[in-house]
C-alpha atoms as one frame of an Amber mdcrd trajectory, in Angstrom:
protein
 -34.601  15.271 -15.517 -32.931  12.299 -13.366 -30.518  12.714 -11.200 -26.967
  11.260 -13.528 -24.938   8.961 -11.278 -21.823   9.277 -12.331 -20.676   5.083
 -10.999 -17.203   5.627 -10.570 -17.194   8.182  -8.977 -19.973   6.985  -5.887
 -17.436   3.931  -6.612 -14.837   5.048  -5.269 -17.108   7.562  -2.444 -17.465
   4.067  -1.522 -14.210   2.441  -1.090 -13.019   5.876   0.788 -15.832   5.495
   3.323 -14.561   1.312   3.817 -10.600   2.687   3.545 -11.853   4.690   7.042
 -14.074   2.030   8.792 -11.713  -0.312   8.190  -9.162   1.820  10.146 -11.163
   2.950  12.981 -13.089  -0.309  13.787 -10.849  -3.011  11.978 -11.369  -4.795
   8.712 -14.655  -6.558  10.810 -16.061  -3.437  11.570 -17.367  -3.772   7.052
 -20.596  -4.571   7.120 -23.085  -3.430   4.191 -25.364  -2.205   6.331 -22.486
  -0.089   7.872 -20.269   1.584   4.769 -24.189   1.843   3.539 -25.789   4.316
   6.898 -21.517   6.389   6.463 -21.232   6.809   2.547 -25.270   7.755   3.255
 -26.912   5.495   1.507 -29.548   2.719   0.826 -28.419  -0.230   1.741 -30.046
  -1.526  -1.933 -28.117   0.957  -2.953 -24.983   0.000  -2.326 -25.830  -2.907
  -3.439 -26.222  -2.009  -6.376 -22.608  -1.815  -6.739 -21.318  -5.117  -4.561
 -23.984  -7.140  -3.916 -22.421  -8.927  -0.801 -19.103  -7.357   2.186 -16.486
 -10.151  -0.030 -17.388  -7.654  -2.827 -17.254  -4.785  -0.923 -13.835  -5.598
   0.850 -12.495  -7.116  -2.931 -13.273  -3.996  -4.045 -11.110  -1.703  -1.093
  -8.439  -3.861  -1.248  -7.463  -3.442  -4.971  -8.769   0.648  -4.721  -6.381
   0.748  -1.813  -3.502  -0.802  -3.884  -4.047   0.950  -7.718  -3.886   3.761
  -5.990  -0.630   3.661  -3.540   1.004   2.570  -7.024  -0.641   5.313  -9.254
   1.444   7.784  -7.131   5.263   5.362  -6.954   4.552   5.772 -10.586   4.412
   9.481 -11.015   7.592   9.614  -8.880   8.945   7.293 -11.621   7.823   9.795
 -13.818   9.442  12.330 -12.288  12.992  14.390 -13.335  13.960  12.932 -10.230
  17.553  11.551  -8.714  17.435   8.166  -8.040  18.237   8.263  -4.775  15.180
  10.964  -4.843  13.598   8.107  -6.287  13.419   5.643  -4.657  12.896   7.226
  -1.327  10.083   9.128  -1.677   8.659   5.592  -3.683   9.386   3.747  -0.281
   7.522   6.979   1.268   4.754   5.544   0.177   3.941   2.429   1.910   5.602
   4.208   5.127   2.893   5.545   8.345   4.259   8.856   7.054   0.801  11.254
   7.500  -2.916  10.993   8.256  -3.495   9.314   4.710  -0.785   6.881   4.592
  -1.202   5.385   7.472  -4.808   4.123   6.525  -3.692   2.812   3.035  -1.121
   0.604   5.792  -3.807   0.043   7.866  -6.343  -0.997   4.637  -3.719  -2.816
   3.447  -2.513  -4.798   7.083  -6.432  -5.769   7.745  -6.573  -7.381   4.217
  -3.921  -9.051   3.362  -4.669 -10.360   6.922  -7.481 -11.413   5.800  -6.627
 -12.708   2.100  -4.499 -15.852   4.595  -8.929 -17.064   5.292 -10.371 -15.277
   3.104 -10.697 -17.289  -1.234 -13.095 -13.819  -2.379  -9.102 -11.777  -1.613
  -6.851 -14.775  -2.720  -5.949 -12.628  -5.678  -4.859  -9.301  -3.418  -2.692
 -12.392  -1.612  -1.087 -13.903  -4.240   0.026 -10.061  -5.244   0.933  -8.863
  -2.449   4.401  -9.991  -2.393   5.484  -9.927  -5.436   4.305  -6.079  -6.457
   5.845  -5.484  -2.324   8.567  -6.955  -3.561   9.478  -5.031  -6.723   8.673
  -1.753  -5.621  11.925  -2.269  -3.827  13.809  -3.597  -6.310  13.428   0.003
  -8.161  14.252   1.360  -5.150  17.934  -0.911  -4.658  18.438   0.117  -8.864
  17.068   3.736  -8.915  19.048   3.941  -5.530  22.615   2.927  -6.418  21.779
   3.326 -10.350  21.736  -0.188 -11.627  18.844  -0.658 -14.677  15.747  -1.394
 -12.669  13.092  -4.734 -13.370  10.417  -4.634 -16.250   8.749  -6.891 -15.131
   6.947  -7.658 -11.494   9.231 -11.083 -10.514  11.913 -10.231 -13.289  14.935
 -10.247  -9.977  17.951  -7.382 -10.718  20.737  -8.255 -12.519  23.770  -7.735
  -9.509  23.244 -10.524  -6.760  24.280  -8.544  -4.540  21.118  -6.144  -4.916
  18.282  -7.946  -5.219  19.998 -10.096  -1.797  19.380  -6.316  -0.807  15.989
  -5.401  -2.434  14.275  -9.260  -0.566  16.418  -7.744   2.885  14.058  -4.165
   2.450  11.509  -5.549   1.475  11.596  -7.768   5.155  13.094  -4.421   6.292
   9.892  -1.697   4.835   7.137  -4.812   5.936   8.333  -4.786   9.854   8.767
  -0.747   9.675   5.365  -0.583   8.462   4.077  -2.399  10.479   6.244  -1.645
  14.344   5.166   1.516  12.988   0.793   1.648  12.979   1.006  -0.953  15.349
   3.018   1.723  17.790   2.359   5.296  16.986   3.997   7.091  19.794   7.232
   5.465  19.417   7.620   5.572  16.032   6.998   9.715  14.848   7.637  10.551
  10.979  11.270  11.941  11.973  12.275   7.978  13.208  11.100   6.638  10.061
  12.602   8.956   7.187  15.800   8.501  10.092  15.821   4.725   9.950  13.957
   4.628   5.600  17.805   6.314   5.272  19.841   4.790   7.694  18.979   1.260
   5.412  18.649   3.197   2.376  22.337   4.209   3.677  23.610   0.097   3.892
  22.691   0.177   0.429  25.790   1.759  -1.246  28.640  -0.787   0.312  29.237
  -3.657  -1.908  29.805  -6.518  -0.253  30.963 -10.136  -0.925
């Protein structure tokens, strides 16, 4: 009897291999041959799922974004105080453990590549508004305000919407520096910096 293959599971496995390769060797290290070797499948078998390096890279990037989005959605569904929910949502964007470090490394690598690679144009277009929406949700929950319903919607409070944009810049900068200089950004320091940034949301500005 022929062996049944769960194609969704195999795609997920291949995406995880691609993430590991990007984290270890950089995005240029993602070749069809290398992924096939790491996944212990033939090049022909890999091409059954992805017909090119670009196709593989695009799938890996989308799968990474979906994984992080799913974790954030769990926090949104959870019965948590608003400030705890906001903190946990934002922590999903920071390299606080081995898995999330790989997430950040892959996301940054793919985002940089998307500036020049038209096949990643969808990722490039969605990256900024998607991250901004997460930060707006976090600010809304942290401050007890109505969250935006759709990506691109600003917060009702103009001051808090400016704070959300500042928070977005802070999260991006912190994640980049923490990945580039891990010795200078241990987990407790990352959490302390995030705590201080969220605390700055509380005073009402002009």
